Coordinates of C-alpha atoms and ligand atoms in Angstrom, one line a residue:
M1447 CA 43.2 45.1 -73.8
S1448 CA 39.9 44.4 -75.7
E1449 CA 39.7 45.4 -79.4
V1450 CA 38.4 48.8 -80.4
A1451 CA 37.3 50.5 -83.6
K1452 CA 38.5 54.1 -84.4
L1453 CA 36.4 56.6 -86.4
L1454 CA 37.7 60.0 -87.6
I1455 CA 34.7 62.4 -87.7
D1456 CA 35.1 66.2 -88.3
G1457 CA 38.8 65.8 -87.4
K1458 CA 38.0 64.1 -84.1
E1459 CA 39.1 60.5 -83.5
L1460 CA 36.5 58.4 -81.7
T1461 CA 37.0 55.0 -80.2
F1462 CA 34.2 52.4 -80.1
P1463 CA 34.3 49.0 -78.3
V1464 CA 34.3 45.8 -80.5
I1465 CA 31.9 43.1 -79.3
E1466 CA 32.9 39.4 -80.1
G1467 CA 30.3 36.6 -80.2
S1468 CA 30.9 33.0 -79.0
Q1469 CA 31.7 31.9 -82.6
G1470 CA 34.1 34.8 -83.1
E1471 CA 31.9 37.1 -85.2
K1472 CA 32.5 40.8 -84.4
A1473 CA 30.5 44.0 -84.1
I1474 CA 31.3 47.6 -83.5
D1475 CA 29.3 48.8 -80.5
I1476 CA 28.1 52.2 -81.8
R1477 CA 25.4 52.9 -79.1
S1478 CA 27.2 56.1 -78.1
L1479 CA 27.7 57.3 -81.7
R1480 CA 24.9 59.9 -82.0
Q1481 CA 25.3 61.2 -78.6
E1482 CA 29.1 61.7 -79.2
T1483 CA 28.9 62.9 -82.8
G1484 CA 25.4 63.8 -83.8
Y1485 CA 25.9 61.2 -86.6
I1486 CA 23.9 58.0 -87.2
T1487 CA 24.8 55.0 -89.3
F1488 CA 22.9 54.3 -92.6
D1489 CA 22.1 50.6 -93.4
P1490 CA 18.8 50.1 -95.3
G1491 CA 17.6 46.5 -94.7
F1492 CA 20.0 46.1 -91.7
G1493 CA 22.4 43.9 -93.8
N1494 CA 25.3 45.2 -91.7
T1495 CA 23.5 45.9 -88.4
G1496 CA 23.3 43.6 -85.4
T1497 CA 20.1 44.4 -83.5
C1498 CA 20.6 42.1 -80.5
R1499 CA 22.8 39.4 -78.8
S1500 CA 21.2 36.0 -79.2
S1501 CA 22.1 32.5 -78.0
I1502 CA 19.4 30.7 -80.0
T1503 CA 20.6 30.2 -83.6
Y1504 CA 24.0 30.4 -85.2
M1505 CA 24.4 30.8 -89.0
D1506 CA 27.5 31.0 -91.0
G1507 CA 26.4 32.2 -94.5
E1508 CA 29.9 31.7 -96.0
K1509 CA 30.2 28.1 -94.8
G1510 CA 26.5 27.1 -94.9
I1511 CA 26.3 26.4 -91.2
L1512 CA 23.0 26.4 -89.2
R1513 CA 22.8 25.4 -85.6
Y1514 CA 19.9 25.6 -83.0
R1515 CA 21.3 26.1 -79.5
G1516 CA 24.6 24.6 -80.7
F1517 CA 23.1 21.5 -82.4
S1518 CA 23.6 21.2 -86.1
I1519 CA 20.5 21.3 -88.4
E1520 CA 21.8 18.1 -90.0
Q1521 CA 21.8 16.2 -86.7
L1522 CA 18.4 17.6 -85.6
A1523 CA 16.8 16.7 -89.0
E1524 CA 18.2 13.2 -88.7
Q1525 CA 17.5 12.4 -85.0
S1526 CA 15.1 14.9 -83.5
T1527 CA 11.4 15.7 -83.8
F1528 CA 9.7 19.0 -84.3
V1529 CA 8.2 19.0 -80.8
E1530 CA 11.6 18.3 -79.3
T1531 CA 13.3 20.9 -81.4
A1532 CA 10.6 23.5 -80.4
F1533 CA 11.4 22.6 -76.8
L1534 CA 15.1 23.1 -77.4
L1535 CA 14.7 26.5 -79.1
I1536 CA 12.4 27.8 -76.4
T1537 CA 14.2 26.5 -73.3
G1538 CA 17.8 26.2 -74.6
E1539 CA 18.1 22.5 -73.9
L1540 CA 16.8 19.2 -75.3
P1541 CA 14.0 17.8 -73.1
T1542 CA 14.3 14.9 -70.7
R1543 CA 11.9 12.1 -71.3
E1544 CA 9.6 13.4 -68.6
E1545 CA 9.7 17.0 -70.0
L1546 CA 8.9 15.6 -73.5
T1547 CA 6.0 13.6 -72.1
R1548 CA 4.6 16.6 -70.2
T1549 CA 5.0 18.8 -73.3
S1550 CA 3.1 16.3 -75.5
V1551 CA 0.3 16.1 -72.9
Y1552 CA -0.1 19.9 -73.0
L1553 CA 0.1 20.0 -76.8
N1554 CA -2.8 17.4 -76.9
D1555 CA -4.8 19.2 -74.2
F1556 CA -4.5 22.5 -76.0
S1557 CA -5.2 21.2 -79.5
P1558 CA -9.0 21.9 -79.8
L1559 CA -10.1 25.5 -80.7
H1560 CA -12.6 27.4 -78.6
E1561 CA -15.9 26.6 -80.4
S1562 CA -16.6 30.4 -80.8
M1563 CA -13.4 30.7 -82.9
K1564 CA -14.9 28.4 -85.5
A1565 CA -17.6 31.0 -86.2
F1566 CA -14.9 33.4 -87.4
Y1567 CA -14.1 31.1 -90.3
Q1568 CA -17.7 31.1 -91.6
N1569 CA -17.5 34.7 -92.6
Y1570 CA -14.4 34.6 -94.7
P1571 CA -14.9 34.3 -98.5
P1572 CA -14.0 30.8 -99.8
K1573 CA -10.9 32.1 -101.6
A1574 CA -9.5 34.0 -98.5
H1575 CA -5.8 33.3 -98.2
P1576 CA -5.1 31.1 -95.2
M1577 CA -2.1 33.3 -94.1
G1578 CA -4.5 36.2 -93.5
I1579 CA -6.9 33.9 -91.6
L1580 CA -4.0 32.4 -89.5
S1581 CA -2.7 35.8 -88.6
A1582 CA -6.2 37.0 -87.5
M1583 CA -6.9 33.8 -85.6
V1584 CA -3.7 33.9 -83.6
N1585 CA -4.3 37.5 -82.8
A1586 CA -7.8 36.6 -81.7
M1587 CA -6.3 34.2 -79.1
R1588 CA -5.6 37.3 -77.0
S1589 CA -9.3 37.8 -76.6
F1590 CA -9.9 34.1 -75.6
Y1591 CA -6.9 33.8 -73.3
P1592 CA -6.4 37.2 -71.8
E1593 CA -4.7 36.0 -68.6
L1594 CA -1.0 36.6 -69.5
T1595 CA 1.3 36.4 -66.5
D1596 CA 5.1 36.5 -66.4
I1597 CA 5.2 33.4 -64.3
E1598 CA 7.5 31.1 -66.3
E1599 CA 5.3 27.9 -65.9
E1600 CA 2.2 29.8 -67.1
M1601 CA 4.1 31.4 -70.0
N1602 CA 5.4 27.9 -71.1
K1603 CA 1.8 26.8 -71.3
T1604 CA 1.0 29.9 -73.4
Y1605 CA 3.8 29.0 -75.8
L1606 CA 2.5 25.4 -76.1
R1607 CA -1.1 26.6 -76.5
I1608 CA -0.1 28.6 -79.6
I1609 CA 2.1 25.8 -81.0
S1610 CA -0.7 23.3 -80.5
K1611 CA -3.6 25.4 -81.8
I1612 CA -1.9 26.8 -84.9
R1613 CA -2.1 23.4 -86.5
T1614 CA -5.8 23.2 -85.8
M1615 CA -6.4 26.7 -87.1
A1616 CA -4.5 25.9 -90.3
A1617 CA -6.2 22.6 -91.0
M1618 CA -9.6 24.2 -90.2
A1619 CA -9.0 27.0 -92.7
Y1620 CA -8.2 24.4 -95.4
R1621 CA -11.2 22.2 -94.6
I1622 CA -13.7 25.1 -94.5
S1623 CA -12.3 26.5 -97.7
L1624 CA -13.3 23.2 -99.3
G1625 CA -16.7 23.2 -97.7
E1626 CA -15.7 20.0 -95.9
R1627 CA -16.5 19.0 -92.3
V1628 CA -13.9 20.1 -89.8
V1629 CA -11.8 17.2 -88.4
Y1630 CA -11.0 17.5 -84.7
P1631 CA -7.6 16.8 -83.2
R1632 CA -7.1 13.3 -81.8
P1633 CA -5.4 12.7 -78.4
D1634 CA -3.8 9.4 -79.8
L1635 CA -1.9 11.1 -82.6
C1636 CA 1.5 12.8 -82.5
Y1637 CA 1.9 16.5 -83.3
C1638 CA 2.6 16.0 -87.1
G1639 CA 0.2 13.0 -87.5
N1640 CA -2.6 15.0 -85.9
F1641 CA -2.1 17.8 -88.4
L1642 CA -2.1 15.5 -91.4
N1643 CA -5.2 13.8 -90.1
M1644 CA -7.0 17.1 -89.5
M1645 CA -6.1 18.1 -93.1
F1646 CA -7.0 14.9 -94.9
D1647 CA -9.2 12.6 -92.9
S1648 CA -12.5 11.9 -94.5
A1649 CA -15.6 9.9 -93.5
V1650 CA -15.6 8.3 -97.0
V1651 CA -11.9 7.4 -97.1
P1652 CA -10.3 7.5 -93.6
Y1653 CA -6.9 9.0 -93.9
R1654 CA -4.1 6.4 -93.5
L1655 CA -1.2 7.8 -91.6
D1656 CA 2.2 7.0 -93.1
D1657 CA 5.3 7.1 -90.9
D1658 CA 7.5 8.3 -93.8
L1659 CA 5.2 11.3 -94.4
I1660 CA 5.0 12.0 -90.6
R1661 CA 8.8 11.9 -90.5
A1662 CA 9.0 14.1 -93.6
L1663 CA 6.7 16.7 -91.9
N1664 CA 8.9 16.6 -88.7
V1665 CA 12.0 17.3 -90.8
F1666 CA 10.2 20.0 -92.8
W1667 CA 9.2 21.9 -89.6
I1668 CA 12.6 21.3 -88.0
L1669 CA 14.2 23.0 -91.0
H1670 CA 11.9 26.0 -90.7
A1671 CA 12.0 26.3 -86.9
D1672 CA 14.3 29.3 -86.6
H1673 CA 16.7 31.3 -88.6
E1674 CA 18.1 34.1 -86.4
Q1675 CA 17.2 37.7 -87.3
N1676 CA 15.3 37.1 -90.5
C1677 CA 12.5 39.5 -91.7
S1678 CA 9.6 38.0 -89.8
T1679 CA 11.7 37.4 -86.6
T1680 CA 12.8 41.0 -86.7
A1681 CA 9.1 42.0 -87.0
V1682 CA 8.4 39.9 -83.9
R1683 CA 11.2 41.5 -82.0
V1684 CA 10.2 45.0 -83.1
V1685 CA 6.5 44.5 -82.3
G1686 CA 7.4 42.7 -79.0
S1687 CA 9.8 45.5 -78.0
G1688 CA 6.7 47.7 -77.4
K1689 CA 5.5 45.1 -74.8
V1690 CA 2.7 43.9 -77.1
N1691 CA 1.1 40.6 -75.9
I1692 CA 2.6 37.4 -77.4
Y1693 CA -0.4 36.5 -79.5
S1694 CA -0.5 39.8 -81.4
T1695 CA 3.3 39.8 -81.7
I1696 CA 3.2 36.3 -83.3
S1697 CA 0.4 37.5 -85.6
A1698 CA 2.7 40.3 -86.8
G1699 CA 5.4 37.6 -87.5
I1700 CA 2.9 35.6 -89.6
S1701 CA 2.0 38.7 -91.6
A1702 CA 5.7 39.5 -92.2
L1703 CA 6.4 36.0 -93.4
W1704 CA 3.7 36.1 -96.0
G1705 CA 5.6 38.1 -98.7
P1706 CA 7.1 36.3 -101.7
L1707 CA 10.7 37.5 -100.9
H1708 CA 10.5 35.8 -97.5
G1709 CA 8.2 32.9 -96.5
G1710 CA 5.9 33.4 -99.4
A1711 CA 8.7 32.2 -101.7
N1712 CA 7.7 28.6 -101.4
Q1713 CA 4.4 29.4 -102.9
A1714 CA 6.1 31.7 -105.4
V1715 CA 8.5 28.9 -106.4
V1716 CA 5.6 26.5 -107.3
N1717 CA 3.6 29.3 -109.1
M1718 CA 6.8 30.0 -111.1
L1719 CA 7.3 26.3 -111.9
E1720 CA 3.7 25.9 -113.0
K1721 CA 4.0 28.9 -115.2
I1722 CA 7.2 27.5 -116.7
H1723 CA 5.5 24.1 -117.2
N1724 CA 2.2 25.5 -118.6
K1725 CA 3.9 28.1 -120.9
G1726 CA 6.6 25.8 -122.0
F1727 CA 9.4 28.2 -121.0
T1728 CA 12.9 26.8 -121.5
V1729 CA 15.3 26.9 -118.6
K1730 CA 17.5 29.2 -120.7
E1731 CA 14.6 31.6 -121.1
C1732 CA 13.9 31.5 -117.4
L1733 CA 17.5 32.3 -116.5
A1734 CA 17.6 35.1 -119.0
K1735 CA 14.4 36.6 -117.5
A1736 CA 15.8 36.2 -114.0
K1737 CA 19.0 38.1 -115.0
D1738 CA 17.2 40.9 -116.8
R1739 CA 16.9 43.8 -114.4
N1740 CA 14.0 45.2 -116.5
D1741 CA 12.1 41.9 -116.1
P1742 CA 10.2 41.5 -112.8
F1743 CA 10.7 37.7 -113.1
R1744 CA 12.8 36.3 -110.2
L1745 CA 14.1 32.9 -109.8
Y1746 CA 12.2 32.2 -106.6
G1747 CA 13.9 29.8 -104.2
F1748 CA 17.3 31.1 -105.2
G1749 CA 19.5 33.6 -103.3
H1750 CA 19.6 34.6 -99.7
R1751 CA 20.5 37.6 -97.7
V1752 CA 22.9 35.6 -95.5
Y1753 CA 23.8 32.3 -97.3
K1754 CA 26.3 33.0 -100.0
T1755 CA 26.8 29.3 -100.5
F1756 CA 24.3 26.4 -100.3
D1757 CA 21.5 26.9 -97.8
P1758 CA 22.1 23.7 -95.7
R1759 CA 18.3 23.3 -95.3
A1760 CA 17.9 23.1 -99.1
K1761 CA 20.3 20.0 -99.2
I1762 CA 18.3 18.2 -96.6
M1763 CA 14.9 19.2 -98.1
K1764 CA 16.0 17.8 -101.5
K1765 CA 16.8 14.4 -99.8
V1766 CA 13.4 14.3 -98.1
C1767 CA 11.8 15.1 -101.4
D1768 CA 13.4 12.1 -103.0
V1769 CA 12.3 9.8 -100.1
V1770 CA 8.7 11.0 -100.2
L1771 CA 8.3 11.0 -104.0
S1772 CA 9.8 7.5 -104.3
K1773 CA 7.7 6.2 -101.3
L1774 CA 4.5 7.6 -102.9
K1775 CA 5.7 6.4 -106.3
R1776 CA 4.8 9.8 -107.5
K1777 CA 6.4 11.6 -110.5
D1778 CA 6.0 15.4 -110.3
P1779 CA 6.7 17.1 -113.6
L1780 CA 7.7 20.2 -111.6
L1781 CA 10.5 18.2 -109.9
E1782 CA 12.2 17.7 -113.3
I1783 CA 12.0 21.5 -114.0
V1784 CA 13.4 22.2 -110.5
Q1785 CA 16.3 19.9 -111.1
R1786 CA 17.1 21.4 -114.6
L1787 CA 16.8 25.0 -113.3
E1788 CA 19.1 24.2 -110.4
E1789 CA 21.7 22.6 -112.6
A1790 CA 21.6 25.5 -115.1
A1791 CA 21.7 28.2 -112.5
L1792 CA 24.5 26.7 -110.5
N1793 CA 26.6 26.7 -113.7
D1794 CA 25.5 30.2 -114.8
S1795 CA 28.1 33.0 -114.4
Y1796 CA 25.4 35.6 -113.2
F1797 CA 24.3 33.3 -110.4
K1798 CA 27.8 32.3 -109.5
E1799 CA 29.1 35.9 -109.4
K1800 CA 26.2 36.9 -107.2
N1801 CA 26.5 33.8 -105.0
L1802 CA 23.0 32.8 -105.7
Y1803 CA 22.2 29.2 -104.5
P1804 CA 19.0 27.3 -103.8
N1805 CA 17.5 28.3 -100.5
V1806 CA 15.1 26.4 -98.2
D1807 CA 12.1 27.3 -100.4
F1808 CA 13.4 25.8 -103.7
Y1809 CA 12.5 22.2 -103.0
S1810 CA 10.0 22.7 -100.1
G1811 CA 7.1 23.2 -102.5
I1812 CA 7.8 19.9 -104.3
L1813 CA 7.7 18.1 -100.9
L1814 CA 4.5 19.8 -99.8
R1815 CA 2.8 19.0 -103.2
A1816 CA 3.8 15.4 -102.8
M1817 CA 2.2 15.4 -99.4
G1818 CA -1.0 16.8 -100.8
I1819 CA -0.7 20.2 -99.3
P1820 CA -2.4 22.8 -101.5
T1821 CA -0.1 25.6 -102.8
N1822 CA -1.9 28.4 -101.0
M1823 CA -1.1 26.6 -97.7
F1824 CA 2.6 26.4 -98.3
T1825 CA 3.5 29.6 -96.4
V1826 CA 1.1 28.5 -93.6
M1827 CA 3.3 25.4 -93.3
F1828 CA 6.4 27.6 -93.0
A1829 CA 4.6 29.7 -90.3
I1830 CA 3.8 26.6 -88.2
G1831 CA 7.4 25.6 -88.4
R1832 CA 8.8 29.0 -87.6
L1833 CA 6.5 29.5 -84.6
P1834 CA 8.9 28.1 -82.0
G1835 CA 11.6 30.3 -83.4
W1836 CA 9.5 33.4 -83.1
I1837 CA 8.5 32.4 -79.5
S1838 CA 12.1 31.8 -78.5
Q1839 CA 13.3 35.1 -80.0
W1840 CA 10.4 37.0 -78.4
K1841 CA 11.2 35.4 -75.0
E1842 CA 14.9 36.3 -75.3
D1843 CA 14.0 39.9 -76.3
V1844 CA 11.6 40.4 -73.4
A1845 CA 14.3 39.1 -71.0
D1846 CA 17.1 41.1 -72.5
T1847 CA 18.0 43.9 -70.1
E1848 CA 20.0 45.7 -72.9
M1849 CA 16.9 45.9 -75.1
K1850 CA 14.8 49.1 -75.5
I1851 CA 11.8 49.8 -77.7
S1852 CA 12.9 49.5 -81.3
R1853 CA 13.1 52.9 -82.8
P1854 CA 15.5 53.4 -85.7
R1855 CA 16.5 56.8 -87.0
Q1856 CA 16.5 58.2 -90.6
I1857 CA 18.1 60.6 -93.0
Y1858 CA 15.5 63.2 -93.9
S1859 CA 15.4 63.9 -97.6
G1860 CA 12.2 65.9 -97.8
K1861 CA 11.3 69.6 -98.2
Q1862 CA 12.9 72.4 -96.2
K1863 CA 10.7 74.4 -93.8
R1864 CA 7.8 76.2 -95.7
D1865 CA 4.7 78.2 -94.8
Y1866 CA 1.1 77.0 -95.1
I1867 CA -0.6 77.9 -98.5
P1868 CA -4.3 78.7 -98.3
I1869 CA -6.3 76.6 -100.8
N1870 CA -7.2 79.7 -103.0
K1871 CA -3.5 80.4 -103.5
R1872 CA -2.5 76.9 -104.5
T1873 CA -1.6 76.2 -108.1
L1874 CA -1.4 72.8 -109.8
Ligands
SDX1400 C1 13.6 33.1 -96.8 O1 16.6 35.9 -94.1 C2 16.2 34.6 -93.8 O2 16.8 33.9 -93.1 C3 15.0 34.2 -94.7 C4 14.7 32.7 -94.6 C5 14.3 32.2 -93.2 O3 14.5 31.0 -93.0 O4 13.7 33.1 -92.5 O5 15.9 32.0 -95.0 C6 13.6 32.3 -95.6 O6 13.1 34.1 -96.9 C7 14.5 32.5 -97.9 C8 14.5 33.5 -99.2 C9 13.2 33.2 -100.0 N1 13.1 34.2 -101.0 C10 13.2 33.9 -102.3 O7 13.6 32.8 -102.7 C11 12.9 35.0 -103.3 C12 14.0 35.0 -104.4 N2 15.3 35.5 -103.8 C13 15.4 36.9 -103.7 O8 14.5 37.8 -104.1 C14 16.6 37.4 -103.0 O9 17.6 36.5 -103.2 C15 16.4 37.6 -101.5 C16 15.2 38.5 -101.2 C17 16.3 36.3 -100.8 C18 17.6 38.4 -101.0 O10 17.5 39.6 -101.7 P1 18.8 40.6 -101.8 O11 19.2 40.9 -100.4 O12 18.4 41.8 -102.6 O13 19.8 39.7 -102.5 P2 21.2 40.1 -102.7 O14 21.5 41.5 -102.2 O15 22.0 39.0 -102.3 O16 21.2 40.3 -104.3 C19 22.3 40.3 -105.0 C20 22.0 40.5 -106.5 C21 21.0 41.5 -106.8 O17 21.3 42.0 -108.1 P3 22.2 43.4 -108.3 O18 21.3 44.4 -107.7 O19 23.5 43.1 -107.6 O20 22.3 43.5 -109.8 O21 21.4 39.2 -106.9 C22 20.1 39.5 -107.5 C23 19.7 40.8 -106.9 O22 18.8 41.5 -107.7 N3 19.2 38.4 -107.0 C24 18.5 37.7 -107.9 C25 17.9 36.8 -107.1 N4 18.2 37.0 -105.8 C26 19.0 38.0 -105.8 N5 18.4 37.7 -109.2 C27 17.5 36.8 -109.8 N6 16.8 35.9 -109.0 C28 17.0 35.8 -107.7 N7 16.3 34.9 -107.0

């Protein structure tokens, strides 16, 4: 007999089925709760609430495990590429050589932007944040590519169109913010090499592509490619559940990622490190401020809603940092601060008690700085990496016959019923 959960409400015993996942994690299926009892559950932030069944990414927060479609993040970071990992997330399997070649051809064909989209950039103020530009530009794709069918082959092209163009959009935002000429994508370069070239090529000093940097960028984007039901993916699923087109849905995901508690943390980490460096804060002072509930200072890059041990991505990111910094023979004063902060926090009782460990954002900013990416583009880099994850989760949600439009309930804590008060009778 399958497992059940019993609940005693108002003297009545109720039984609810228990759902078990392929890795043994369990959930109580409470879909009949309100209908049977009039009660709802209460779980602000959904920390104890499963919103879907998914076969895309498996995480074990206690053991620090992360797998995409069953493949460990360690093996993918070591042996795969970002394009191959994107294919895996979206289709469920690693591509054959022919599939990979066909995918690369599409990614190249789709890489230029519609010339009219370039005009959009001209009207942004120079200091406009590239995340706001990216969210708007992806949303604008709906106007340029209105034909959306549910024919799989056509939708696969749509996925690749967004994955290809998001690089061009990001690099264009950067170049135009500097007042520099836009560099167009080249058909002879790989996905990551094209992005770096669009960002940094110059007529004066042609950009020299470096295989180690291209490899580092592949790993960076593989590490960010998906992370099950995180904040921005939940936004994508919620928006998509209303049958919103994929471009606008992804645009919502980009906006949800922007905040410093989520994808914006990589920028917040470097801003924090620069403040520590410039103000000469000691590590001790930083930890004291991070632990002081009355102090808004947070140790960005530390802590995670799911990982209560090391974020496996942070370990890999740290290694890639070392490779790139030694390759570029670059010493970053912020790296030394990061290393001292990490060592102090990992040995601090507050952080240990609260299971706060470095997350993916703690080292990613150091790597991006070493690659010459400006700080305000860090979260854009996260968004480019997370795009295949958002697409795969959106695709799974749309195909899920159990899914309905997302519509949570609430506990009302406002005023009781009262009558309208004419303005001449209102008192302050
Ligand atoms: C990402 O969900 C995902 O999968 C996200 C992500 C992905 O790939 O999509 O992994 C990407 O968003 C990584 C996280 C990036 N954010 C940061 O680095 C910002 C700094 N970290 C936090 O603000 C915080 O840790 C969160 C937002 C990540 C989690 O917040 P929670 O859920 O409130 O953390 P918690 O419940 O585990 O906190 C437990 C305690 C709390 O104190 P008490 O109320 O118990 O006294 O630890 C404290 C928190 O205040 N705490 C911190 C802290 N993180 C948590 N205190 C100081 N510094 C921190 N960084």
